[in-house]
Amino acid sequence: MPASAGSRLPTFLPKPDASPLGKTAHLCCTSQAMGQLFQQAELEAIAGALGDTAEGLTNPEIGRLIETCAMVDPGAMTKRHRIYQAFAECQNRLQDRTRILGFIRHAMKPVRYAREPHRFEPMRANLNRALAFAGLVVTEAGMLQKAEQATTLPEAQRRAQELRSDLETRGVHPDVLRFCRAELLTDNYFHAVLEAVKSVASKIRDRTGLTDDGAALVDRALSGNPPMLAVNALVSASERSEQSGFANLVRGAFGMFRNPTAHEARIHWPMTKADAEDLLSLVSLIHRRLDASHMPPRV
């Protein structure tokens, strides 16, 4: 639920060190409030994720982002308090959360992490846990989109745990869970499938040394006579037909869930939990067949 007009939400953060603001910023709304505002608890969670000690933004990064988004920098204090204070002051002053959303967008641009790519996914996962309560999610492309809103912490945990538990009950391949972990954590079914399909391409490249992607990768690795990776002995017509069918299965997965999902907004590709579980199980099957495949001698 958004903050309502006329309410004043007390802060639950301890009073920080002296700063240009002079005191801890309190979230409040007036009758002139425009659009949906963040609640106190939502801003605390978002600031906590962005200012996480181990996986969050650095102080220099926070300072640059505050300046870029034309916010008031509260000065030296813990990272999460600094972000929270800047957010709260900005929302109180403008009665609008546009600049806060802008801060998140700027902070989560993947290009910022080109030299440290390992930082992006952990930060995105932490941030998405917090954003779930505001009905928002950051995609792997760093874009903010609407999502199903979680109303309580147990609910958010339950959604993530149920999907993972269901997949583990099905005996889904460990590589699927490993590549999807950040997505499953925020119950992002659409991108969970995308990441799982990416893991198939990664495994094929690792096994073959190829650098292709999509259908070209499948054609070079699983087609041909002999293919670089064979799922059986390729002796009989039936076995050769099975190999061709497996190649078509992987090619279809890439075409249906890799190519479109990488370029279209999640809101245009609705996916239920049941669909995600079935699709991830299919990807699990592909992983198992690849694990059991061999590289036939090439004459």
PDB file of C-alpha atoms in Angstrom:
ATOM      1  CA  MET A   1       0.000   0.000   0.000  1.00  0.00           C
ATOM      2  CA  PRO A   2       1.336   3.485  -0.827  1.00  0.00           C
ATOM      3  CA  ALA A   3       1.765   6.113   1.837  1.00  0.00           C
ATOM      4  CA  SER A   4      -1.516   7.962   2.268  1.00  0.00           C
ATOM      5  CA  ALA A   5      -2.064  11.713   2.178  1.00  0.00           C
ATOM      6  CA  GLY A   6      -2.028  13.462   5.538  1.00  0.00           C
ATOM      7  CA  SER A   7      -0.054  10.746   7.317  1.00  0.00           C
ATOM      8  CA  ARG A   8       3.318  11.152   8.970  1.00  0.00           C
ATOM      9  CA  LEU A   9       5.446   8.043   9.187  1.00  0.00           C
ATOM     10  CA  PRO A  10       8.008   8.039  12.015  1.00  0.00           C
ATOM     11  CA  THR A  11      11.502   6.779  11.278  1.00  0.00           C
ATOM     12  CA  PHE A  12      12.735   3.604  12.884  1.00  0.00           C
ATOM     13  CA  LEU A  13      16.361   4.342  12.071  1.00  0.00           C
ATOM     14  CA  PRO A  14      18.596   5.578  14.895  1.00  0.00           C
ATOM     15  CA  LYS A  15      19.571   9.214  14.696  1.00  0.00           C
ATOM     16  CA  PRO A  16      22.690   9.399  12.504  1.00  0.00           C
ATOM     17  CA  ASP A  17      25.763  11.550  12.958  1.00  0.00           C
ATOM     18  CA  ALA A  18      25.517  15.277  12.386  1.00  0.00           C
ATOM     19  CA  SER A  19      24.727  16.105   8.776  1.00  0.00           C
ATOM     20  CA  PRO A  20      23.519  19.008   6.600  1.00  0.00           C
ATOM     21  CA  LEU A  21      19.952  17.900   7.342  1.00  0.00           C
ATOM     22  CA  GLY A  22      20.522  18.393  11.053  1.00  0.00           C
ATOM     23  CA  LYS A  23      18.297  15.477  12.070  1.00  0.00           C
ATOM     24  CA  THR A  24      16.915  12.194  10.883  1.00  0.00           C
ATOM     25  CA  ALA A  25      14.540  12.657   7.974  1.00  0.00           C
ATOM     26  CA  HIS A  26      10.967  11.542   8.613  1.00  0.00           C
ATOM     27  CA  LEU A  27       8.709  10.404   5.803  1.00  0.00           C
ATOM     28  CA  CYS A  28       5.534  12.411   5.554  1.00  0.00           C
ATOM     29  CA  CYS A  29       2.835  13.173   3.012  1.00  0.00           C
ATOM     30  CA  THR A  30       0.586  16.159   2.499  1.00  0.00           C
ATOM     31  CA  SER A  31      -2.710  16.659   0.718  1.00  0.00           C
ATOM     32  CA  GLN A  32      -0.708  17.864  -2.280  1.00  0.00           C
ATOM     33  CA  ALA A  33       0.964  14.458  -2.645  1.00  0.00           C
ATOM     34  CA  MET A  34       1.269  13.491  -6.277  1.00  0.00           C
ATOM     35  CA  GLY A  35       1.293   9.841  -7.317  1.00  0.00           C
ATOM     36  CA  GLN A  36       2.286   6.806  -5.316  1.00  0.00           C
ATOM     37  CA  LEU A  37       4.857   7.270  -2.571  1.00  0.00           C
ATOM     38  CA  PHE A  38       7.079   4.780  -0.801  1.00  0.00           C
ATOM     39  CA  GLN A  39       6.222   3.743   2.725  1.00  0.00           C
ATOM     40  CA  GLN A  40       8.732   4.151   5.533  1.00  0.00           C
ATOM     41  CA  ALA A  41       9.477   0.439   5.759  1.00  0.00           C
ATOM     42  CA  GLU A  42       9.843   0.145   1.986  1.00  0.00           C
ATOM     43  CA  LEU A  43      12.434   2.922   1.853  1.00  0.00           C
ATOM     44  CA  GLU A  44      14.333   1.404   4.768  1.00  0.00           C
ATOM     45  CA  ALA A  45      14.479  -1.948   2.996  1.00  0.00           C
ATOM     46  CA  ILE A  46      15.526  -0.419  -0.332  1.00  0.00           C
ATOM     47  CA  ALA A  47      18.209   1.709   1.305  1.00  0.00           C
ATOM     48  CA  GLY A  48      19.420  -1.308   3.245  1.00  0.00           C
ATOM     49  CA  ALA A  49      19.803  -3.330   0.061  1.00  0.00           C
ATOM     50  CA  LEU A  50      21.569  -0.584  -1.885  1.00  0.00           C
ATOM     51  CA  GLY A  51      23.799   0.226   1.086  1.00  0.00           C
ATOM     52  CA  ASP A  52      24.553  -3.353   2.086  1.00  0.00           C
ATOM     53  CA  THR A  53      27.996  -3.540   3.699  1.00  0.00           C
ATOM     54  CA  ALA A  54      29.241  -6.467   1.626  1.00  0.00           C
ATOM     55  CA  GLU A  55      27.287  -6.330  -1.634  1.00  0.00           C
ATOM     56  CA  GLY A  56      25.949  -2.780  -1.899  1.00  0.00           C
ATOM     57  CA  LEU A  57      27.114   0.486  -3.403  1.00  0.00           C
ATOM     58  CA  THR A  58      30.333   2.136  -2.249  1.00  0.00           C
ATOM     59  CA  ASN A  59      30.280   5.555  -0.595  1.00  0.00           C
ATOM     60  CA  PRO A  60      31.792   7.275  -3.662  1.00  0.00           C
ATOM     61  CA  GLU A  61      29.134   5.617  -5.844  1.00  0.00           C
ATOM     62  CA  ILE A  62      26.389   6.757  -3.477  1.00  0.00           C
ATOM     63  CA  GLY A  63      27.674  10.313  -3.567  1.00  0.00           C
ATOM     64  CA  ARG A  64      27.750  10.414  -7.365  1.00  0.00           C
ATOM     65  CA  LEU A  65      24.248   8.964  -7.621  1.00  0.00           C
ATOM     66  CA  ILE A  66      22.824  11.438  -5.110  1.00  0.00           C
ATOM     67  CA  GLU A  67      24.343  14.279  -7.124  1.00  0.00           C
ATOM     68  CA  THR A  68      23.126  12.838 -10.431  1.00  0.00           C
ATOM     69  CA  CYS A  69      19.566  12.599  -9.122  1.00  0.00           C
ATOM     70  CA  ALA A  70      19.625  16.112  -7.633  1.00  0.00           C
ATOM     71  CA  MET A  71      19.062  14.947  -4.060  1.00  0.00           C
ATOM     72  CA  VAL A  72      20.402  16.432  -0.839  1.00  0.00           C
ATOM     73  CA  ASP A  73      23.422  14.499   0.445  1.00  0.00           C
ATOM     74  CA  PRO A  74      23.091  14.109   4.251  1.00  0.00           C
ATOM     75  CA  GLY A  75      26.851  13.652   4.617  1.00  0.00           C
ATOM     76  CA  ALA A  76      28.994  11.125   6.460  1.00  0.00           C
ATOM     77  CA  MET A  77      27.106   8.236   8.102  1.00  0.00           C
ATOM     78  CA  THR A  78      26.534   4.548   7.416  1.00  0.00           C
ATOM     79  CA  LYS A  79      25.753   3.815   3.774  1.00  0.00           C
ATOM     80  CA  ARG A  80      22.202   2.628   4.302  1.00  0.00           C
ATOM     81  CA  HIS A  81      21.398   5.619   6.529  1.00  0.00           C
ATOM     82  CA  ARG A  82      22.900   7.990   3.976  1.00  0.00           C
ATOM     83  CA  ILE A  83      20.759   6.568   1.183  1.00  0.00           C
ATOM     84  CA  TYR A  84      17.642   6.467   3.345  1.00  0.00           C
ATOM     85  CA  GLN A  85      18.064  10.068   4.484  1.00  0.00           C
ATOM     86  CA  ALA A  86      18.536  11.281   0.909  1.00  0.00           C
ATOM     87  CA  PHE A  87      15.464   9.339  -0.229  1.00  0.00           C
ATOM     88  CA  ALA A  88      13.249  10.466   2.655  1.00  0.00           C
ATOM     89  CA  GLU A  89      14.218  14.141   2.312  1.00  0.00           C
ATOM     90  CA  CYS A  90      13.603  14.050  -1.434  1.00  0.00           C
ATOM     91  CA  GLN A  91      10.196  12.394  -1.148  1.00  0.00           C
ATOM     92  CA  ASN A  92       9.126  14.715   1.662  1.00  0.00           C
ATOM     93  CA  ARG A  93      10.189  17.811  -0.259  1.00  0.00           C
ATOM     94  CA  LEU A  94       8.779  16.870  -3.676  1.00  0.00           C
ATOM     95  CA  GLN A  95       5.930  14.582  -2.569  1.00  0.00           C
ATOM     96  CA  ASP A  96       7.002  12.347  -5.425  1.00  0.00           C
ATOM     97  CA  ARG A  97       9.192   9.259  -5.723  1.00  0.00           C
ATOM     98  CA  THR A  98      10.419   9.867  -9.286  1.00  0.00           C
ATOM     99  CA  ARG A  99      13.971  10.751  -8.263  1.00  0.00           C
ATOM    100  CA  ILE A 100      14.191   7.724  -5.990  1.00  0.00           C
ATOM    101  CA  LEU A 101      13.213   5.494  -8.897  1.00  0.00           C
ATOM    102  CA  GLY A 102      15.781   7.329 -10.988  1.00  0.00           C
ATOM    103  CA  PHE A 103      18.452   6.634  -8.358  1.00  0.00           C
ATOM    104  CA  ILE A 104      17.622   2.914  -8.519  1.00  0.00           C
ATOM    105  CA  ARG A 105      17.712   2.897 -12.321  1.00  0.00           C
ATOM    106  CA  HIS A 106      21.078   4.636 -12.412  1.00  0.00           C
ATOM    107  CA  ALA A 107      22.477   2.399  -9.678  1.00  0.00           C
ATOM    108  CA  MET A 108      21.403  -0.784 -11.469  1.00  0.00           C
ATOM    109  CA  LYS A 109      22.646  -0.009 -14.991  1.00  0.00           C
ATOM    110  CA  PRO A 110      24.600  -3.164 -15.927  1.00  0.00           C
ATOM    111  CA  VAL A 111      27.264  -1.061 -17.677  1.00  0.00           C
ATOM    112  CA  ARG A 112      28.309   0.257 -14.256  1.00  0.00           C
ATOM    113  CA  TYR A 113      29.515  -3.226 -13.395  1.00  0.00           C
ATOM    114  CA  ALA A 114      31.378  -4.021 -16.607  1.00  0.00           C
ATOM    115  CA  ARG A 115      34.649  -4.282 -14.685  1.00  0.00           C
ATOM    116  CA  GLU A 116      33.077  -5.974 -11.656  1.00  0.00           C
ATOM    117  CA  PRO A 117      30.264  -8.127 -13.100  1.00  0.00           C
ATOM    118  CA  HIS A 118      30.193 -10.303  -9.979  1.00  0.00           C
ATOM    119  CA  ARG A 119      28.639  -7.404  -8.025  1.00  0.00           C
ATOM    120  CA  PHE A 120      25.519  -6.967 -10.140  1.00  0.00           C
ATOM    121  CA  GLU A 121      23.436 -10.103  -9.452  1.00  0.00           C
ATOM    122  CA  PRO A 122      23.894 -10.187  -5.645  1.00  0.00           C
ATOM    123  CA  MET A 123      22.926  -6.509  -5.426  1.00  0.00           C
ATOM    124  CA  ARG A 124      19.957  -7.022  -7.746  1.00  0.00           C
ATOM    125  CA  ALA A 125      18.769 -10.018  -5.707  1.00  0.00           C
ATOM    126  CA  ASN A 126      18.974  -8.047  -2.430  1.00  0.00           C
ATOM    127  CA  LEU A 127      17.234  -5.053  -3.985  1.00  0.00           C
ATOM    128  CA  ASN A 128      14.453  -7.168  -5.505  1.00  0.00           C
ATOM    129  CA  ARG A 129      13.666  -8.663  -2.103  1.00  0.00           C
ATOM    130  CA  ALA A 130      13.058  -5.137  -0.842  1.00  0.00           C
ATOM    131  CA  LEU A 131      11.250  -3.909  -3.955  1.00  0.00           C
ATOM    132  CA  ALA A 132       8.837  -6.865  -3.825  1.00  0.00           C
ATOM    133  CA  PHE A 133       6.930  -5.057  -1.064  1.00  0.00           C
ATOM    134  CA  ALA A 134       6.460  -2.045  -3.346  1.00  0.00           C
ATOM    135  CA  GLY A 135       5.336  -4.175  -6.300  1.00  0.00           C
ATOM    136  CA  LEU A 136       8.518  -3.517  -8.298  1.00  0.00           C
ATOM    137  CA  VAL A 137      11.398  -5.577  -9.679  1.00  0.00           C
ATOM    138  CA  VAL A 138      14.735  -4.801 -11.337  1.00  0.00           C
ATOM    139  CA  THR A 139      15.284  -6.947 -14.434  1.00  0.00           C
ATOM    140  CA  GLU A 140      18.632  -8.359 -15.517  1.00  0.00           C
ATOM    141  CA  ALA A 141      18.797  -5.453 -17.961  1.00  0.00           C
ATOM    142  CA  GLY A 142      18.661  -3.062 -14.983  1.00  0.00           C
ATOM    143  CA  MET A 143      15.150  -1.846 -15.777  1.00  0.00           C
ATOM    144  CA  LEU A 144      12.440  -1.217 -13.179  1.00  0.00           C
ATOM    145  CA  GLN A 145       9.153  -2.985 -13.862  1.00  0.00           C
ATOM    146  CA  LYS A 146       5.926  -3.653 -12.013  1.00  0.00           C
ATOM    147  CA  ALA A 147       5.592  -7.015 -10.293  1.00  0.00           C
ATOM    148  CA  GLU A 148       3.224  -8.849  -7.969  1.00  0.00           C
ATOM    149  CA  GLN A 149       3.327  -7.035  -4.640  1.00  0.00           C
ATOM    150  CA  ALA A 150       4.284  -8.904  -1.495  1.00  0.00           C
ATOM    151  CA  THR A 151       2.429  -7.710   1.593  1.00  0.00           C
ATOM    152  CA  THR A 152       4.343  -9.461   4.373  1.00  0.00           C
ATOM    153  CA  LEU A 153       7.836 -10.850   4.802  1.00  0.00           C
ATOM    154  CA  PRO A 154       6.538 -14.408   5.343  1.00  0.00           C
ATOM    155  CA  GLU A 155       4.599 -14.094   2.071  1.00  0.00           C
ATOM    156  CA  ALA A 156       7.679 -13.016   0.130  1.00  0.00           C
ATOM    157  CA  GLN A 157       9.718 -15.828   1.658  1.00  0.00           C
ATOM    158  CA  ARG A 158       6.952 -18.339   1.036  1.00  0.00           C
ATOM    159  CA  ARG A 159       6.724 -17.520  -2.671  1.00  0.00           C
ATOM    160  CA  ALA A 160      10.456 -17.954  -3.168  1.00  0.00           C
ATOM    161  CA  GLN A 161      10.726 -21.069  -1.011  1.00  0.00           C
ATOM    162  CA  GLU A 162       7.725 -22.806  -2.578  1.00  0.00           C
ATOM    163  CA  LEU A 163       9.104 -22.580  -6.100  1.00  0.00           C
ATOM    164  CA  ARG A 164      12.525 -23.814  -5.099  1.00  0.00           C
ATOM    165  CA  SER A 165      11.040 -26.573  -2.948  1.00  0.00           C
ATOM    166  CA  ASP A 166       8.793 -27.741  -5.802  1.00  0.00           C
ATOM    167  CA  LEU A 167      11.750 -27.878  -8.178  1.00  0.00           C
ATOM    168  CA  GLU A 168      13.857 -29.805  -5.691  1.00  0.00           C
ATOM    169  CA  THR A 169      10.979 -32.262  -5.172  1.00  0.00           C
ATOM    170  CA  ARG A 170      10.952 -32.833  -8.929  1.00  0.00           C
ATOM    171  CA  GLY A 171      14.658 -33.593  -8.783  1.00  0.00           C
ATOM    172  CA  VAL A 172      15.540 -30.669 -11.044  1.00  0.00           C
ATOM    173  CA  HIS A 173      19.158 -30.672 -12.193  1.00  0.00           C
ATOM    174  CA  PRO A 174      21.478 -28.769  -9.807  1.00  0.00           C
ATOM    175  CA  ASP A 175      22.745 -26.605 -12.678  1.00  0.00           C
ATOM    176  CA  VAL A 176      19.243 -25.219 -13.185  1.00  0.00           C
ATOM    177  CA  LEU A 177      18.969 -24.233  -9.530  1.00  0.00           C
ATOM    178  CA  ARG A 178      22.494 -22.808  -9.525  1.00  0.00           C
ATOM    179  CA  PHE A 179      21.913 -20.491 -12.462  1.00  0.00           C
ATOM    180  CA  CYS A 180      18.433 -19.468 -11.346  1.00  0.00           C
ATOM    181  CA  ARG A 181      19.127 -18.838  -7.667  1.00  0.00           C
ATOM    182  CA  ALA A 182      18.888 -15.041  -7.792  1.00  0.00           C
ATOM    183  CA  GLU A 183      15.712 -15.202  -9.897  1.00  0.00           C
ATOM    184  CA  LEU A 184      14.010 -17.804  -7.725  1.00  0.00           C
ATOM    185  CA  LEU A 185      14.738 -15.718  -4.661  1.00  0.00           C
ATOM    186  CA  THR A 186      12.444 -12.945  -5.907  1.00  0.00           C
ATOM    187  CA  ASP A 187       9.881 -15.250  -7.496  1.00  0.00           C
ATOM    188  CA  ASN A 188      10.665 -13.836 -10.931  1.00  0.00           C
ATOM    189  CA  TYR A 189       9.398 -16.746 -13.026  1.00  0.00           C
ATOM    190  CA  PHE A 190       9.976 -15.135 -16.405  1.00  0.00           C
ATOM    191  CA  HIS A 191      13.632 -14.387 -15.851  1.00  0.00           C
ATOM    192  CA  ALA A 192      14.204 -17.663 -14.010  1.00  0.00           C
ATOM    193  CA  VAL A 193      13.414 -19.504 -17.249  1.00  0.00           C
ATOM    194  CA  LEU A 194      15.620 -17.140 -19.210  1.00  0.00           C
ATOM    195  CA  GLU A 195      18.585 -17.735 -16.901  1.00  0.00           C
ATOM    196  CA  ALA A 196      18.012 -21.480 -16.971  1.00  0.00           C
ATOM    197  CA  VAL A 197      18.051 -21.569 -20.773  1.00  0.00           C
ATOM    198  CA  LYS A 198      21.217 -19.486 -20.747  1.00  0.00           C
ATOM    199  CA  SER A 199      22.806 -22.161 -18.594  1.00  0.00           C
ATOM    200  CA  VAL A 200      22.204 -24.710 -21.360  1.00  0.00           C
ATOM    201  CA  ALA A 201      24.094 -22.579 -23.870  1.00  0.00           C
ATOM    202  CA  SER A 202      26.885 -22.090 -21.351  1.00  0.00           C
ATOM    203  CA  LYS A 203      27.250 -25.828 -20.826  1.00  0.00           C
ATOM    204  CA  ILE A 204      27.348 -26.535 -24.561  1.00  0.00           C
ATOM    205  CA  ARG A 205      30.050 -23.904 -25.019  1.00  0.00           C
ATOM    206  CA  ASP A 206      32.060 -25.313 -22.121  1.00  0.00           C
ATOM    207  CA  ARG A 207      31.862 -28.840 -23.526  1.00  0.00           C
ATOM    208  CA  THR A 208      32.719 -27.913 -27.107  1.00  0.00           C
ATOM    209  CA  GLY A 209      34.850 -24.785 -26.901  1.00  0.00           C
ATOM    210  CA  LEU A 210      32.488 -23.005 -29.285  1.00  0.00           C
ATOM    211  CA  THR A 211      31.641 -19.331 -28.861  1.00  0.00           C
ATOM    212  CA  ASP A 212      28.348 -19.263 -30.803  1.00  0.00           C
ATOM    213  CA  ASP A 213      24.926 -18.707 -29.310  1.00  0.00           C
ATOM    214  CA  GLY A 214      21.325 -19.659 -30.056  1.00  0.00           C
ATOM    215  CA  ALA A 215      20.487 -21.748 -33.108  1.00  0.00           C
ATOM    216  CA  ALA A 216      24.005 -21.384 -34.516  1.00  0.00           C
ATOM    217  CA  LEU A 217      25.425 -22.997 -31.389  1.00  0.00           C
ATOM    218  CA  VAL A 218      22.956 -25.890 -31.611  1.00  0.00           C
ATOM    219  CA  ASP A 219      23.672 -26.436 -35.301  1.00  0.00           C
ATOM    220  CA  ARG A 220      27.413 -26.635 -34.782  1.00  0.00           C
ATOM    221  CA  ALA A 221      27.337 -28.674 -31.562  1.00  0.00           C
ATOM    222  CA  LEU A 222      24.410 -31.067 -31.955  1.00  0.00           C
ATOM    223  CA  SER A 223      23.929 -31.394 -35.712  1.00  0.00           C
ATOM    224  CA  GLY A 224      26.310 -32.595 -38.398  1.00  0.00           C
ATOM    225  CA  ASN A 225      27.690 -36.039 -39.146  1.00  0.00           C
ATOM    226  CA  PRO A 226      28.971 -36.672 -36.602  1.00  0.00           C
ATOM    227  CA  PRO A 227      27.865 -33.944 -34.199  1.00  0.00           C
ATOM    228  CA  MET A 228      30.326 -32.527 -31.685  1.00  0.00           C
ATOM    229  CA  LEU A 229      28.077 -33.795 -28.862  1.00  0.00           C
ATOM    230  CA  ALA A 230      26.067 -36.992 -29.262  1.00  0.00           C
ATOM    231  CA  VAL A 231      23.352 -38.173 -26.871  1.00  0.00           C
ATOM    232  CA  ASN A 232      23.619 -41.797 -28.028  1.00  0.00           C
ATOM    233  CA  ALA A 233      25.775 -44.108 -30.163  1.00  0.00           C
ATOM    234  CA  LEU A 234      24.298 -42.822 -33.476  1.00  0.00           C
ATOM    235  CA  VAL A 235      24.424 -46.337 -34.905  1.00  0.00           C
ATOM    236  CA  SER A 236      20.809 -46.958 -35.872  1.00  0.00           C
ATOM    237  CA  ALA A 237      18.344 -44.772 -37.738  1.00  0.00           C
ATOM    238  CA  SER A 238      16.344 -44.500 -34.529  1.00  0.00           C
ATOM    239  CA  GLU A 239      19.356 -43.176 -32.621  1.00  0.00           C
ATOM    240  CA  ARG A 240      20.175 -40.664 -35.330  1.00  0.00           C
ATOM    241  CA  SER A 241      16.538 -39.536 -35.257  1.00  0.00           C
ATOM    242  CA  GLU A 242      16.749 -39.114 -31.477  1.00  0.00           C
ATOM    243  CA  GLN A 243      19.859 -36.963 -31.883  1.00  0.00           C
ATOM    244  CA  SER A 244      18.079 -34.787 -34.433  1.00  0.00           C
ATOM    245  CA  GLY A 245      15.045 -34.494 -32.178  1.00  0.00           C
ATOM    246  CA  PHE A 246      17.195 -33.479 -29.213  1.00  0.00           C
ATOM    247  CA  ALA A 247      18.872 -30.794 -31.322  1.00  0.00           C
ATOM    248  CA  ASN A 248      15.432 -29.496 -32.344  1.00  0.00           C
ATOM    249  CA  LEU A 249      14.313 -29.484 -28.692  1.00  0.00           C
ATOM    250  CA  VAL A 250      17.281 -27.354 -27.624  1.00  0.00           C
ATOM    251  CA  ARG A 251      16.936 -25.110 -30.668  1.00  0.00           C
ATOM    252  CA  GLY A 252      13.251 -24.594 -29.861  1.00  0.00           C
ATOM    253  CA  ALA A 253      14.026 -23.737 -26.238  1.00  0.00           C
ATOM    254  CA  PHE A 254      16.539 -21.137 -27.360  1.00  0.00           C
ATOM    255  CA  GLY A 255      14.120 -19.688 -29.899  1.00  0.00           C
ATOM    256  CA  MET A 256      11.096 -19.566 -27.609  1.00  0.00           C
ATOM    257  CA  PHE A 257      12.605 -18.559 -24.282  1.00  0.00           C
ATOM    258  CA  ARG A 258      16.025 -17.112 -25.021  1.00  0.00           C
ATOM    259  CA  ASN A 259      15.570 -14.816 -27.999  1.00  0.00           C
ATOM    260  CA  PRO A 260      12.163 -13.215 -27.253  1.00  0.00           C
ATOM    261  CA  THR A 261      12.673 -12.871 -23.498  1.00  0.00           C
ATOM    262  CA  ALA A 262      16.012 -11.141 -23.917  1.00  0.00           C
ATOM    263  CA  HIS A 263      14.427  -8.257 -25.798  1.00  0.00           C
ATOM    264  CA  GLU A 264      10.821  -7.991 -24.600  1.00  0.00           C
ATOM    265  CA  ALA A 265       9.519  -6.548 -21.348  1.00  0.00           C
ATOM    266  CA  ARG A 266       8.496  -9.071 -18.726  1.00  0.00           C
ATOM    267  CA  ILE A 267       5.025  -7.554 -18.493  1.00  0.00           C
ATOM    268  CA  HIS A 268       4.325  -8.731 -22.056  1.00  0.00           C
ATOM    269  CA  TRP A 269       5.242 -12.358 -21.267  1.00  0.00           C
ATOM    270  CA  PRO A 270       3.039 -13.533 -18.381  1.00  0.00           C
ATOM    271  CA  MET A 271       4.236 -16.753 -16.794  1.00  0.00           C
ATOM    272  CA  THR A 272       2.600 -18.653 -13.957  1.00  0.00           C
ATOM    273  CA  LYS A 273       4.424 -20.620 -11.298  1.00  0.00           C
ATOM    274  CA  ALA A 274       3.147 -23.883 -12.821  1.00  0.00           C
ATOM    275  CA  ASP A 275       4.440 -22.931 -16.275  1.00  0.00           C
ATOM    276  CA  ALA A 276       7.817 -21.982 -14.838  1.00  0.00           C
ATOM    277  CA  GLU A 277       8.115 -25.290 -13.015  1.00  0.00           C
ATOM    278  CA  ASP A 278       7.309 -27.253 -16.180  1.00  0.00           C
ATOM    279  CA  LEU A 279       9.741 -25.224 -18.284  1.00  0.00           C
ATOM    280  CA  LEU A 280      12.526 -25.479 -15.728  1.00  0.00           C
ATOM    281  CA  SER A 281      11.948 -29.232 -15.588  1.00  0.00           C
ATOM    282  CA  LEU A 282      12.379 -29.354 -19.366  1.00  0.00           C
ATOM    283  CA  VAL A 283      15.656 -27.446 -19.069  1.00  0.00           C
ATOM    284  CA  SER A 284      16.673 -29.939 -16.383  1.00  0.00           C
ATOM    285  CA  LEU A 285      16.081 -32.795 -18.851  1.00  0.00           C
ATOM    286  CA  ILE A 286      18.290 -31.052 -21.423  1.00  0.00           C
ATOM    287  CA  HIS A 287      21.050 -30.663 -18.835  1.00  0.00           C
ATOM    288  CA  ARG A 288      20.928 -34.369 -17.955  1.00  0.00           C
ATOM    289  CA  ARG A 289      21.154 -35.416 -21.581  1.00  0.00           C
ATOM    290  CA  LEU A 290      24.081 -33.066 -22.137  1.00  0.00           C
ATOM    291  CA  ASP A 291      25.843 -34.456 -19.064  1.00  0.00           C
ATOM    292  CA  ALA A 292      25.502 -37.977 -20.483  1.00  0.00           C
ATOM    293  CA  SER A 293      26.530 -36.969 -24.005  1.00  0.00           C
ATOM    294  CA  HIS A 294      29.887 -37.820 -25.581  1.00  0.00           C
ATOM    295  CA  MET A 295      32.089 -36.412 -28.319  1.00  0.00           C
ATOM    296  CA  PRO A 296      32.242 -38.912 -31.203  1.00  0.00           C
ATOM    297  CA  PRO A 297      35.614 -39.289 -32.936  1.00  0.00           C
ATOM    298  CA  ARG A 298      35.784 -37.146 -36.035  1.00  0.00           C
ATOM    299  CA  VAL A 299      37.250 -38.857 -39.097  1.00  0.00           C
TER     300      VAL A 299
END
